[in-house]
């Protein structure tokens, strides 16, 4: 069953499925949020101490669920929160898994290394793809245009970035 869920998350990442294709399941939501928090922690650990990475992962996960609810509630669609949040957290795990080794590599290589630019461009490409997938999920959840989905995705990215960098400034 978990394999089926991963295939669904990957299909969402490839824009072949939407959040409505996921099962309505609190258990899957819990597992997805747990995995998202863990992957967010591991991603933050590349540049932060363990305690800050734990806090960052918890805050990121809470904001994902909360902001998704706020957006859906604002559009009078709170009933879509469970599947949309499962889709956002599940696809977020996939992007984090791809970004974790790159982030560790970037964090530990010298600025003069010729691979820095290439790795940085790959990370940016993953970020753009992630935002597009988030927009795809929100477009379906809101039954709206892709442009509105992009705005919702960028809203989340801006809020989480501002929150985490304000609470935990980089020490490097």
PDB file of C-alpha atoms in Angstrom:
ATOM      1  CA  UNK A   1       0.000   0.000   0.000  1.00  0.00           C
ATOM      2  CA  UNK A   2       2.869   2.392   0.769  1.00  0.00           C
ATOM      3  CA  UNK A   3       4.328   1.589  -2.668  1.00  0.00           C
ATOM      4  CA  UNK A   4       1.043   2.628  -4.277  1.00  0.00           C
ATOM      5  CA  UNK A   5       1.120   5.881  -2.331  1.00  0.00           C
ATOM      6  CA  UNK A   6       4.705   6.599  -3.467  1.00  0.00           C
ATOM      7  CA  UNK A   7       3.702   5.954  -7.073  1.00  0.00           C
ATOM      8  CA  UNK A   8       0.824   8.393  -6.646  1.00  0.00           C
ATOM      9  CA  UNK A   9       3.157  11.038  -5.171  1.00  0.00           C
ATOM     10  CA  UNK A  10       5.555  10.540  -8.063  1.00  0.00           C
ATOM     11  CA  UNK A  11       2.676  10.798 -10.563  1.00  0.00           C
ATOM     12  CA  UNK A  12       1.693  14.091  -8.933  1.00  0.00           C
ATOM     13  CA  UNK A  13       5.310  15.271  -9.299  1.00  0.00           C
ATOM     14  CA  UNK A  14       5.021  14.423 -13.017  1.00  0.00           C
ATOM     15  CA  UNK A  15       1.671  16.303 -13.260  1.00  0.00           C
ATOM     16  CA  UNK A  16      -0.207  13.111 -14.182  1.00  0.00           C
ATOM     17  CA  UNK A  17      -2.325  12.970 -11.007  1.00  0.00           C
ATOM     18  CA  UNK A  18      -3.723  15.463  -8.522  1.00  0.00           C
ATOM     19  CA  UNK A  19      -4.455  15.471  -4.794  1.00  0.00           C
ATOM     20  CA  UNK A  20      -7.969  14.170  -5.498  1.00  0.00           C
ATOM     21  CA  UNK A  21      -6.381  10.896  -6.650  1.00  0.00           C
ATOM     22  CA  UNK A  22      -4.983  10.188  -3.173  1.00  0.00           C
ATOM     23  CA  UNK A  23      -6.971   8.144  -0.675  1.00  0.00           C
ATOM     24  CA  UNK A  24      -8.796  10.130   1.989  1.00  0.00           C
ATOM     25  CA  UNK A  25      -6.852   8.792   4.965  1.00  0.00           C
ATOM     26  CA  UNK A  26      -5.721  10.379   8.209  1.00  0.00           C
ATOM     27  CA  UNK A  27      -3.116   7.610   8.522  1.00  0.00           C
ATOM     28  CA  UNK A  28      -1.551   8.525   5.159  1.00  0.00           C
ATOM     29  CA  UNK A  29      -1.675  12.198   6.132  1.00  0.00           C
ATOM     30  CA  UNK A  30       0.114  11.410   9.402  1.00  0.00           C
ATOM     31  CA  UNK A  31       2.767   9.290   7.668  1.00  0.00           C
ATOM     32  CA  UNK A  32       3.276  11.937   4.988  1.00  0.00           C
ATOM     33  CA  UNK A  33       3.637  14.733   7.530  1.00  0.00           C
ATOM     34  CA  UNK A  34       6.003  12.602   9.601  1.00  0.00           C
ATOM     35  CA  UNK A  35       8.140  11.867   6.534  1.00  0.00           C
ATOM     36  CA  UNK A  36       7.994  15.515   5.482  1.00  0.00           C
ATOM     37  CA  UNK A  37       9.149  16.664   8.923  1.00  0.00           C
ATOM     38  CA  UNK A  38      11.987  14.131   8.929  1.00  0.00           C
ATOM     39  CA  UNK A  39      13.132  15.079   5.425  1.00  0.00           C
ATOM     40  CA  UNK A  40      12.892  18.775   6.297  1.00  0.00           C
ATOM     41  CA  UNK A  41      15.034  18.097   9.382  1.00  0.00           C
ATOM     42  CA  UNK A  42      17.656  16.246   7.326  1.00  0.00           C
ATOM     43  CA  UNK A  43      17.722  19.066   4.773  1.00  0.00           C
ATOM     44  CA  UNK A  44      18.198  21.704   7.491  1.00  0.00           C
ATOM     45  CA  UNK A  45      20.908  19.591   9.123  1.00  0.00           C
ATOM     46  CA  UNK A  46      23.173  20.325   6.141  1.00  0.00           C
ATOM     47  CA  UNK A  47      23.668  23.892   7.404  1.00  0.00           C
ATOM     48  CA  UNK A  48      22.276  23.999  10.949  1.00  0.00           C
ATOM     49  CA  UNK A  49      22.901  22.350  14.317  1.00  0.00           C
ATOM     50  CA  UNK A  50      20.748  19.382  15.352  1.00  0.00           C
ATOM     51  CA  UNK A  51      18.498  21.370  17.705  1.00  0.00           C
ATOM     52  CA  UNK A  52      17.864  24.094  15.123  1.00  0.00           C
ATOM     53  CA  UNK A  53      17.288  21.482  12.393  1.00  0.00           C
ATOM     54  CA  UNK A  54      14.687  19.750  14.603  1.00  0.00           C
ATOM     55  CA  UNK A  55      12.908  23.047  15.262  1.00  0.00           C
ATOM     56  CA  UNK A  56      13.123  23.958  11.588  1.00  0.00           C
ATOM     57  CA  UNK A  57      11.613  20.626  10.534  1.00  0.00           C
ATOM     58  CA  UNK A  58       8.769  20.945  13.024  1.00  0.00           C
ATOM     59  CA  UNK A  59       8.020  24.541  12.039  1.00  0.00           C
ATOM     60  CA  UNK A  60       8.164  23.744   8.327  1.00  0.00           C
ATOM     61  CA  UNK A  61       5.740  20.848   8.754  1.00  0.00           C
ATOM     62  CA  UNK A  62       3.337  22.842  10.935  1.00  0.00           C
ATOM     63  CA  UNK A  63       3.379  25.760   8.495  1.00  0.00           C
ATOM     64  CA  UNK A  64       2.730  23.477   5.520  1.00  0.00           C
ATOM     65  CA  UNK A  65      -0.393  22.041   7.153  1.00  0.00           C
ATOM     66  CA  UNK A  66      -1.559  25.372   8.596  1.00  0.00           C
ATOM     67  CA  UNK A  67      -1.049  27.476   5.474  1.00  0.00           C
ATOM     68  CA  UNK A  68      -2.759  24.846   3.313  1.00  0.00           C
ATOM     69  CA  UNK A  69      -5.738  24.946   5.678  1.00  0.00           C
ATOM     70  CA  UNK A  70      -5.852  28.745   5.698  1.00  0.00           C
ATOM     71  CA  UNK A  71      -5.822  28.931   1.893  1.00  0.00           C
ATOM     72  CA  UNK A  72      -8.480  26.230   1.497  1.00  0.00           C
ATOM     73  CA  UNK A  73     -10.619  27.706   4.295  1.00  0.00           C
ATOM     74  CA  UNK A  74     -10.400  31.120   2.616  1.00  0.00           C
ATOM     75  CA  UNK A  75     -11.831  29.561  -0.573  1.00  0.00           C
ATOM     76  CA  UNK A  76     -14.473  27.756   1.514  1.00  0.00           C
ATOM     77  CA  UNK A  77     -12.957  24.361   0.663  1.00  0.00           C
ATOM     78  CA  UNK A  78     -11.676  23.040   4.020  1.00  0.00           C
ATOM     79  CA  UNK A  79     -12.896  19.538   3.131  1.00  0.00           C
ATOM     80  CA  UNK A  80     -10.046  19.259   0.627  1.00  0.00           C
ATOM     81  CA  UNK A  81      -7.371  19.905   3.253  1.00  0.00           C
ATOM     82  CA  UNK A  82      -6.589  16.267   4.059  1.00  0.00           C
ATOM     83  CA  UNK A  83      -5.800  15.207   0.483  1.00  0.00           C
ATOM     84  CA  UNK A  84      -4.088  18.499  -0.426  1.00  0.00           C
ATOM     85  CA  UNK A  85      -1.866  18.394   2.647  1.00  0.00           C
ATOM     86  CA  UNK A  86      -1.065  14.723   2.055  1.00  0.00           C
ATOM     87  CA  UNK A  87      -0.108  15.579  -1.541  1.00  0.00           C
ATOM     88  CA  UNK A  88       2.004  18.591  -0.539  1.00  0.00           C
ATOM     89  CA  UNK A  89       3.855  16.716   2.195  1.00  0.00           C
ATOM     90  CA  UNK A  90       4.291  13.527   0.156  1.00  0.00           C
ATOM     91  CA  UNK A  91       5.668  15.303  -2.892  1.00  0.00           C
ATOM     92  CA  UNK A  92       7.766  17.462  -0.557  1.00  0.00           C
ATOM     93  CA  UNK A  93       9.434  14.292   0.717  1.00  0.00           C
ATOM     94  CA  UNK A  94      10.413  13.364  -2.838  1.00  0.00           C
ATOM     95  CA  UNK A  95      11.938  16.778  -3.496  1.00  0.00           C
ATOM     96  CA  UNK A  96      13.748  16.755  -0.158  1.00  0.00           C
ATOM     97  CA  UNK A  97      15.217  13.326  -0.833  1.00  0.00           C
ATOM     98  CA  UNK A  98      16.591  14.691  -4.120  1.00  0.00           C
ATOM     99  CA  UNK A  99      17.878  17.886  -2.490  1.00  0.00           C
ATOM    100  CA  UNK A 100      19.481  16.416   0.654  1.00  0.00           C
ATOM    101  CA  UNK A 101      22.690  15.054  -0.947  1.00  0.00           C
ATOM    102  CA  UNK A 102      23.071  18.206  -3.039  1.00  0.00           C
ATOM    103  CA  UNK A 103      22.654  20.428   0.015  1.00  0.00           C
ATOM    104  CA  UNK A 104      25.249  18.499   2.003  1.00  0.00           C
ATOM    105  CA  UNK A 105      27.637  18.592  -0.916  1.00  0.00           C
ATOM    106  CA  UNK A 106      27.152  22.334  -1.424  1.00  0.00           C
ATOM    107  CA  UNK A 107      27.512  23.027   2.305  1.00  0.00           C
ATOM    108  CA  UNK A 108      30.871  21.246   2.469  1.00  0.00           C
ATOM    109  CA  UNK A 109      32.594  22.293  -0.734  1.00  0.00           C
ATOM    110  CA  UNK A 110      34.669  25.400  -1.207  1.00  0.00           C
ATOM    111  CA  UNK A 111      33.187  28.407  -2.967  1.00  0.00           C
ATOM    112  CA  UNK A 112      35.912  28.180  -5.626  1.00  0.00           C
ATOM    113  CA  UNK A 113      35.032  24.614  -6.571  1.00  0.00           C
ATOM    114  CA  UNK A 114      33.937  24.538 -10.228  1.00  0.00           C
ATOM    115  CA  UNK A 115      31.002  22.231  -9.393  1.00  0.00           C
ATOM    116  CA  UNK A 116      29.367  24.763  -7.057  1.00  0.00           C
ATOM    117  CA  UNK A 117      27.575  26.583  -9.862  1.00  0.00           C
ATOM    118  CA  UNK A 118      26.367  23.364 -11.454  1.00  0.00           C
ATOM    119  CA  UNK A 119      25.050  21.999  -8.138  1.00  0.00           C
ATOM    120  CA  UNK A 120      23.464  25.334  -7.301  1.00  0.00           C
ATOM    121  CA  UNK A 121      21.676  25.379 -10.672  1.00  0.00           C
ATOM    122  CA  UNK A 122      20.420  21.856 -10.041  1.00  0.00           C
ATOM    123  CA  UNK A 123      19.089  22.871  -6.606  1.00  0.00           C
ATOM    124  CA  UNK A 124      17.352  25.886  -8.161  1.00  0.00           C
ATOM    125  CA  UNK A 125      15.846  23.599 -10.821  1.00  0.00           C
ATOM    126  CA  UNK A 126      14.498  21.311  -8.092  1.00  0.00           C
ATOM    127  CA  UNK A 127      13.043  24.330  -6.284  1.00  0.00           C
ATOM    128  CA  UNK A 128      11.296  25.578  -9.437  1.00  0.00           C
ATOM    129  CA  UNK A 129       9.929  22.086 -10.128  1.00  0.00           C
ATOM    130  CA  UNK A 130       8.776  21.801  -6.507  1.00  0.00           C
ATOM    131  CA  UNK A 131       6.947  25.139  -6.753  1.00  0.00           C
ATOM    132  CA  UNK A 132       5.319  24.006 -10.011  1.00  0.00           C
ATOM    133  CA  UNK A 133       4.150  20.781  -8.326  1.00  0.00           C
ATOM    134  CA  UNK A 134       2.829  22.713  -5.334  1.00  0.00           C
ATOM    135  CA  UNK A 135       1.004  25.024  -7.762  1.00  0.00           C
ATOM    136  CA  UNK A 136      -0.427  21.958  -9.546  1.00  0.00           C
ATOM    137  CA  UNK A 137      -1.689  20.559  -6.220  1.00  0.00           C
ATOM    138  CA  UNK A 138      -3.204  23.873  -5.114  1.00  0.00           C
ATOM    139  CA  UNK A 139      -4.793  24.440  -8.528  1.00  0.00           C
ATOM    140  CA  UNK A 140      -6.655  21.155  -8.153  1.00  0.00           C
ATOM    141  CA  UNK A 141      -7.449  21.719  -4.477  1.00  0.00           C
ATOM    142  CA  UNK A 142      -8.843  25.195  -5.204  1.00  0.00           C
ATOM    143  CA  UNK A 143     -10.448  24.222  -8.537  1.00  0.00           C
ATOM    144  CA  UNK A 144      -8.762  27.272  -9.998  1.00  0.00           C
ATOM    145  CA  UNK A 145      -6.155  28.382 -12.494  1.00  0.00           C
ATOM    146  CA  UNK A 146      -2.524  27.339 -12.451  1.00  0.00           C
ATOM    147  CA  UNK A 147      -1.620  31.023 -11.859  1.00  0.00           C
ATOM    148  CA  UNK A 148      -3.561  31.025  -8.583  1.00  0.00           C
ATOM    149  CA  UNK A 149      -1.834  27.771  -7.666  1.00  0.00           C
ATOM    150  CA  UNK A 150       1.530  29.426  -8.326  1.00  0.00           C
ATOM    151  CA  UNK A 151       0.555  32.329  -6.057  1.00  0.00           C
ATOM    152  CA  UNK A 152      -0.429  29.891  -3.293  1.00  0.00           C
ATOM    153  CA  UNK A 153       2.850  27.975  -3.716  1.00  0.00           C
ATOM    154  CA  UNK A 154       4.946  31.149  -3.697  1.00  0.00           C
ATOM    155  CA  UNK A 155       3.036  32.362  -0.633  1.00  0.00           C
ATOM    156  CA  UNK A 156       4.034  29.179   1.217  1.00  0.00           C
ATOM    157  CA  UNK A 157       7.676  29.355   0.062  1.00  0.00           C
ATOM    158  CA  UNK A 158       7.937  33.018   1.111  1.00  0.00           C
ATOM    159  CA  UNK A 159       6.314  32.460   4.518  1.00  0.00           C
ATOM    160  CA  UNK A 160       8.434  29.414   5.362  1.00  0.00           C
ATOM    161  CA  UNK A 161      11.645  31.060   4.139  1.00  0.00           C
ATOM    162  CA  UNK A 162      11.021  34.279   6.070  1.00  0.00           C
ATOM    163  CA  UNK A 163       9.966  32.388   9.201  1.00  0.00           C
ATOM    164  CA  UNK A 164      12.893  29.964   9.265  1.00  0.00           C
ATOM    165  CA  UNK A 165      15.557  32.550   8.360  1.00  0.00           C
ATOM    166  CA  UNK A 166      14.158  35.010  10.916  1.00  0.00           C
ATOM    167  CA  UNK A 167      14.098  32.433  13.705  1.00  0.00           C
ATOM    168  CA  UNK A 168      17.332  30.668  12.755  1.00  0.00           C
ATOM    169  CA  UNK A 169      19.777  32.875  10.833  1.00  0.00           C
ATOM    170  CA  UNK A 170      22.594  31.061   9.044  1.00  0.00           C
ATOM    171  CA  UNK A 171      25.781  31.034  11.084  1.00  0.00           C
ATOM    172  CA  UNK A 172      28.100  30.248   8.166  1.00  0.00           C
TER     173      UNK A 172
END
